[in-house]
Amino acid sequence: MPTTPPIKPDPVIEAYQKDIERTLLRENLKLSPEERIRKLIELKRFAIELRRAGRTAKAHR
Amino acid sequence: MTDFEGLLKSLADGGVNFILIDGVAATVHGGARLTEDVDVVYQRSEENIKRLAKAVIRLNPYLRGAPAGLPFQWDKETIERGLNFTLSTNLGSLDLLGKIIDGGCYDDLLPHTFELELFSIRCRCLNLQQLIHVKRAAGRPKDLEAIAELEALQDETDSLHDRERTRNYD
């Protein structure tokens, strides 16, 4: 099987890594791939509802 | 909202050979970031292009972000003349890529994929190591945080495997 070249350290990416919420990743790793996609869909629905609620609240201010 | 399940089913039901990449692939690997579209690399064989044309025409595709009313026609000839298409469809945003930077085409990527079942369909997804590689190669500033997450996922996955191996030895 062909191998992918090893990952070289990148200071910019490493700086971003400090802020990655690893507990979320660990929770996701307990799920199956399909459960992960279903969770993404639920989060998307939630994000859309939040945006809608925000727009409505602004319109009534 | 993008209908992830509907888009994947449309491609799979149409018999299209494709590989999941980018945001949906990151989610498959455990990523926690939201994504707006489905990105796939499709095989550029004549038969697959025919299947892709047929599968996607039902979704009423149009070039995403292009002014309305352009004489855009989604068919085998259009796919053959082009390579990478960013489309809006009835089911949401769909990016169909014939080739990606430093990853190549479908056949080049195939050895770096694995098969999985999603929504009762079998499809192929780019492995985590190659996903990191091609995202780094793309060199888009907007990807830096996503790459950091993928690399953190790689660490977490490696640690999980190490712990499993240790348990098996005990």
Short mmCIF file of C-alpha atoms in Angstrom, two decimals:
data_model
loop_
_atom_site.label_atom_id
_atom_site.label_comp_id
_atom_site.label_asym_id
_atom_site.label_seq_id
_atom_site.Cartn_x
_atom_site.Cartn_y
_atom_site.Cartn_z
CA MET A 1 0.00 0.00 0.00
CA PRO A 2 1.43 3.44 -0.90
CA THR A 3 2.41 5.58 2.03
CA THR A 4 1.63 9.21 2.60
CA PRO A 5 4.69 11.40 3.29
CA PRO A 6 5.22 11.99 7.01
CA ILE A 7 3.71 15.18 8.42
CA LYS A 8 6.30 17.92 8.93
CA PRO A 9 5.74 20.26 11.89
CA ASP A 10 4.25 23.61 10.93
CA PRO A 11 4.47 26.37 13.56
CA VAL A 12 1.20 28.00 12.44
CA ILE A 13 -0.73 24.73 12.62
CA GLU A 14 0.89 23.95 15.98
CA ALA A 15 -0.26 27.33 17.28
CA TYR A 16 -3.84 26.48 16.26
CA GLN A 17 -3.54 23.03 17.86
CA LYS A 18 -3.27 24.56 21.34
CA ASP A 19 -6.88 25.75 21.05
CA ILE A 20 -8.38 22.51 19.76
CA GLU A 21 -11.00 21.18 22.17
CA ARG A 22 -9.76 17.60 22.36
CA THR A 23 -12.56 16.44 24.67
CA LEU A 24 -15.00 16.98 21.77
CA LEU A 25 -12.80 14.87 19.50
CA ARG A 26 -12.59 12.10 22.13
CA GLU A 27 -16.38 12.05 22.41
CA ASN A 28 -16.69 11.83 18.62
CA LEU A 29 -14.22 8.96 18.47
CA LYS A 30 -16.61 6.93 20.64
CA LEU A 31 -19.24 7.17 17.87
CA SER A 32 -19.54 5.28 14.60
CA PRO A 33 -18.90 7.27 11.36
CA GLU A 34 -22.64 7.35 10.64
CA GLU A 35 -23.38 8.63 14.15
CA ARG A 36 -20.78 11.36 13.59
CA ILE A 37 -22.50 12.48 10.35
CA ARG A 38 -25.92 12.42 12.08
CA LYS A 39 -24.47 14.57 14.86
CA LEU A 40 -23.16 17.01 12.22
CA ILE A 41 -26.67 17.21 10.71
CA GLU A 42 -28.18 17.92 14.14
CA LEU A 43 -25.56 20.62 14.80
CA LYS A 44 -26.32 22.19 11.42
CA ARG A 45 -30.04 22.27 12.25
CA PHE A 46 -29.22 23.87 15.60
CA ALA A 47 -26.94 26.48 13.94
CA ILE A 48 -29.68 27.38 11.43
CA GLU A 49 -32.23 27.74 14.25
CA LEU A 50 -29.80 29.94 16.22
CA ARG A 51 -29.25 32.19 13.20
CA ARG A 52 -33.01 32.44 12.61
CA ALA A 53 -33.64 33.28 16.27
CA GLY A 54 -30.86 35.88 16.20
CA ARG A 55 -32.31 37.55 13.12
CA THR A 56 -35.81 37.61 14.66
CA ALA A 57 -34.50 39.05 17.93
CA LYS A 58 -32.58 41.79 16.06
CA ALA A 59 -35.67 42.67 14.01
CA HIS A 60 -37.72 43.15 17.19
CA ARG A 61 -35.13 45.26 19.04
CA MET B 1 -29.55 23.21 4.63
CA THR B 2 -27.40 20.66 2.81
CA ASP B 3 -29.01 17.22 2.76
CA PHE B 4 -25.83 15.18 3.30
CA GLU B 5 -27.68 11.88 3.24
CA GLY B 6 -29.64 12.78 0.10
CA LEU B 7 -26.55 13.89 -1.82
CA LEU B 8 -24.58 10.77 -0.93
CA LYS B 9 -27.53 8.53 -1.78
CA SER B 10 -27.99 10.24 -5.15
CA LEU B 11 -24.38 9.53 -6.09
CA ALA B 12 -24.39 5.99 -4.72
CA ASP B 13 -27.78 5.07 -6.21
CA GLY B 14 -26.50 6.33 -9.55
CA GLY B 15 -23.54 3.95 -9.30
CA VAL B 16 -21.02 6.83 -9.28
CA ASN B 17 -17.49 6.01 -8.16
CA PHE B 18 -16.46 8.73 -5.72
CA ILE B 19 -14.30 9.39 -2.67
CA LEU B 20 -15.39 11.53 0.26
CA ILE B 21 -12.89 14.27 1.06
CA ASP B 22 -12.70 17.54 2.99
CA GLY B 23 -15.31 18.44 5.64
CA VAL B 24 -17.53 15.36 5.48
CA ALA B 25 -14.45 13.12 5.49
CA ALA B 26 -13.17 15.05 8.53
CA THR B 27 -16.50 14.38 10.27
CA VAL B 28 -16.23 10.69 9.39
CA HIS B 29 -12.85 10.67 11.15
CA GLY B 30 -14.30 12.38 14.23
CA GLY B 31 -13.86 16.08 13.46
CA ALA B 32 -16.09 18.47 15.39
CA ARG B 33 -16.18 21.31 12.87
CA LEU B 34 -19.31 22.14 10.90
CA THR B 35 -19.23 21.85 7.14
CA GLU B 36 -21.58 23.33 4.57
CA ASP B 37 -21.10 21.08 1.58
CA VAL B 38 -20.29 17.62 0.32
CA ASP B 39 -16.93 17.39 -1.48
CA VAL B 40 -16.03 14.32 -3.48
CA VAL B 41 -13.40 13.26 -5.98
CA TYR B 42 -15.10 11.41 -8.83
CA GLN B 43 -13.54 8.95 -11.25
CA ARG B 44 -12.87 10.44 -14.71
CA SER B 45 -13.65 7.30 -16.70
CA GLU B 46 -16.15 7.61 -19.54
CA GLU B 47 -18.65 5.28 -17.87
CA ASN B 48 -18.43 7.03 -14.52
CA ILE B 49 -18.83 10.45 -16.11
CA LYS B 50 -22.02 9.16 -17.78
CA ARG B 51 -23.29 7.90 -14.42
CA LEU B 52 -22.35 11.18 -12.72
CA ALA B 53 -24.16 13.23 -15.36
CA LYS B 54 -27.30 11.13 -14.92
CA ALA B 55 -27.20 11.04 -11.11
CA VAL B 56 -26.70 14.79 -10.66
CA ILE B 57 -29.07 16.08 -13.38
CA ARG B 58 -31.99 15.04 -11.15
CA LEU B 59 -30.72 17.48 -8.50
CA ASN B 60 -31.12 20.51 -10.78
CA PRO B 61 -27.45 21.54 -10.56
CA TYR B 62 -26.16 25.05 -11.24
CA LEU B 63 -22.75 26.67 -10.87
CA ARG B 64 -22.62 27.95 -7.30
CA GLY B 65 -22.19 31.70 -7.07
CA ALA B 66 -22.63 32.24 -10.83
CA PRO B 67 -25.15 34.81 -12.05
CA ALA B 68 -28.58 33.37 -12.82
CA GLY B 69 -29.46 32.65 -16.43
CA LEU B 70 -26.10 31.39 -17.73
CA PRO B 71 -26.43 28.74 -20.43
CA PHE B 72 -25.16 26.02 -18.10
CA GLN B 73 -26.04 22.50 -19.06
CA TRP B 74 -25.13 19.55 -16.85
CA ASP B 75 -24.28 16.63 -19.08
CA LYS B 76 -21.48 14.23 -20.02
CA GLU B 77 -19.90 16.75 -22.44
CA THR B 78 -19.79 19.50 -19.81
CA ILE B 79 -18.11 17.18 -17.32
CA GLU B 80 -15.61 16.02 -19.94
CA ARG B 81 -14.74 19.60 -20.89
CA GLY B 82 -14.33 20.66 -17.25
CA LEU B 83 -12.71 19.06 -14.23
CA ASN B 84 -13.79 20.53 -10.90
CA PHE B 85 -17.36 21.73 -10.38
CA THR B 86 -18.75 23.63 -7.41
CA LEU B 87 -22.49 23.21 -7.68
CA SER B 88 -25.61 24.26 -5.90
CA THR B 89 -28.35 21.63 -6.12
CA ASN B 90 -31.84 20.96 -4.80
CA LEU B 91 -30.19 19.08 -1.94
CA GLY B 92 -27.49 21.65 -1.15
CA SER B 93 -23.91 22.39 -2.11
CA LEU B 94 -21.99 19.67 -3.91
CA ASP B 95 -18.35 19.94 -5.00
CA LEU B 96 -17.34 17.42 -7.64
CA LEU B 97 -13.60 17.31 -8.14
CA GLY B 98 -11.78 15.46 -10.87
CA LYS B 99 -8.36 16.14 -9.39
CA ILE B 100 -6.98 17.67 -6.18
CA ILE B 101 -3.63 19.30 -5.42
CA ASP B 102 -0.98 16.77 -4.37
CA GLY B 103 -3.58 14.01 -4.24
CA GLY B 104 -4.25 13.55 -7.92
CA CYS B 105 -7.32 11.90 -9.39
CA TYR B 106 -9.68 9.18 -8.14
CA ASP B 107 -7.37 6.32 -9.12
CA ASP B 108 -4.36 7.97 -7.43
CA LEU B 109 -6.34 8.47 -4.23
CA LEU B 110 -7.98 5.05 -4.15
CA PRO B 111 -5.13 3.29 -2.29
CA HIS B 112 -5.47 5.96 0.45
CA THR B 113 -9.16 5.28 1.07
CA PHE B 114 -11.28 2.89 3.08
CA GLU B 115 -14.81 1.67 2.54
CA LEU B 116 -17.55 2.49 4.99
CA GLU B 117 -21.30 2.24 5.28
CA LEU B 118 -23.21 5.48 5.68
CA PHE B 119 -27.03 5.65 5.58
CA SER B 120 -27.08 2.07 4.27
CA ILE B 121 -24.84 2.88 1.30
CA ARG B 122 -21.28 1.75 0.77
CA CYS B 123 -18.87 4.54 -0.09
CA ARG B 124 -15.19 5.33 0.09
CA CYS B 125 -13.53 7.95 2.26
CA LEU B 126 -10.01 9.36 2.21
CA ASN B 127 -7.91 8.13 5.14
CA LEU B 128 -6.93 10.60 7.81
CA GLN B 129 -3.24 10.78 6.92
CA GLN B 130 -3.94 11.55 3.26
CA LEU B 131 -6.68 14.00 4.19
CA ILE B 132 -4.13 15.97 6.24
CA HIS B 133 -1.62 15.73 3.39
CA VAL B 134 -3.95 17.11 0.70
CA LYS B 135 -5.36 19.83 2.94
CA ARG B 136 -1.83 20.98 3.75
CA ALA B 137 -0.93 20.88 0.05
CA ALA B 138 -3.95 23.03 -0.84
CA GLY B 139 -2.32 25.75 1.30
CA ARG B 140 -5.51 27.68 1.98
CA PRO B 141 -5.27 29.92 5.06
CA LYS B 142 -8.89 29.06 5.95
CA ASP B 143 -7.87 25.40 6.32
CA LEU B 144 -5.21 25.95 8.98
CA GLU B 145 -7.55 25.44 11.93
CA ALA B 146 -9.16 22.43 10.23
CA ILE B 147 -5.70 20.90 9.66
CA ALA B 148 -4.84 21.48 13.32
CA GLU B 149 -7.98 19.58 14.29
CA LEU B 150 -7.19 16.73 11.89
CA GLU B 151 -3.68 16.42 13.30
CA ALA B 152 -5.09 16.41 16.84
CA LEU B 153 -7.46 13.64 15.71
CA GLN B 154 -4.47 11.71 14.37
CA ASP B 155 -2.79 12.00 17.81
CA GLU B 156 -5.97 10.92 19.58
CA THR B 157 -6.51 7.97 17.24
CA ASP B 158 -2.87 6.87 17.66
CA SER B 159 -3.21 7.11 21.47
CA LEU B 160 -6.40 5.04 21.36
CA HIS B 161 -4.68 2.35 19.31
CA ASP B 162 -1.67 2.37 21.67
CA ARG B 163 -3.98 1.91 24.68
CA GLU B 164 -5.81 -0.95 22.92
CA ARG B 165 -2.51 -2.63 22.09
CA THR B 166 -1.34 -2.28 25.70
CA ARG B 167 -4.62 -3.78 26.97
CA ASN B 168 -4.25 -6.72 24.60
CA TYR B 169 -0.72 -7.44 25.89
CA ASP B 170 -1.89 -7.36 29.55
#
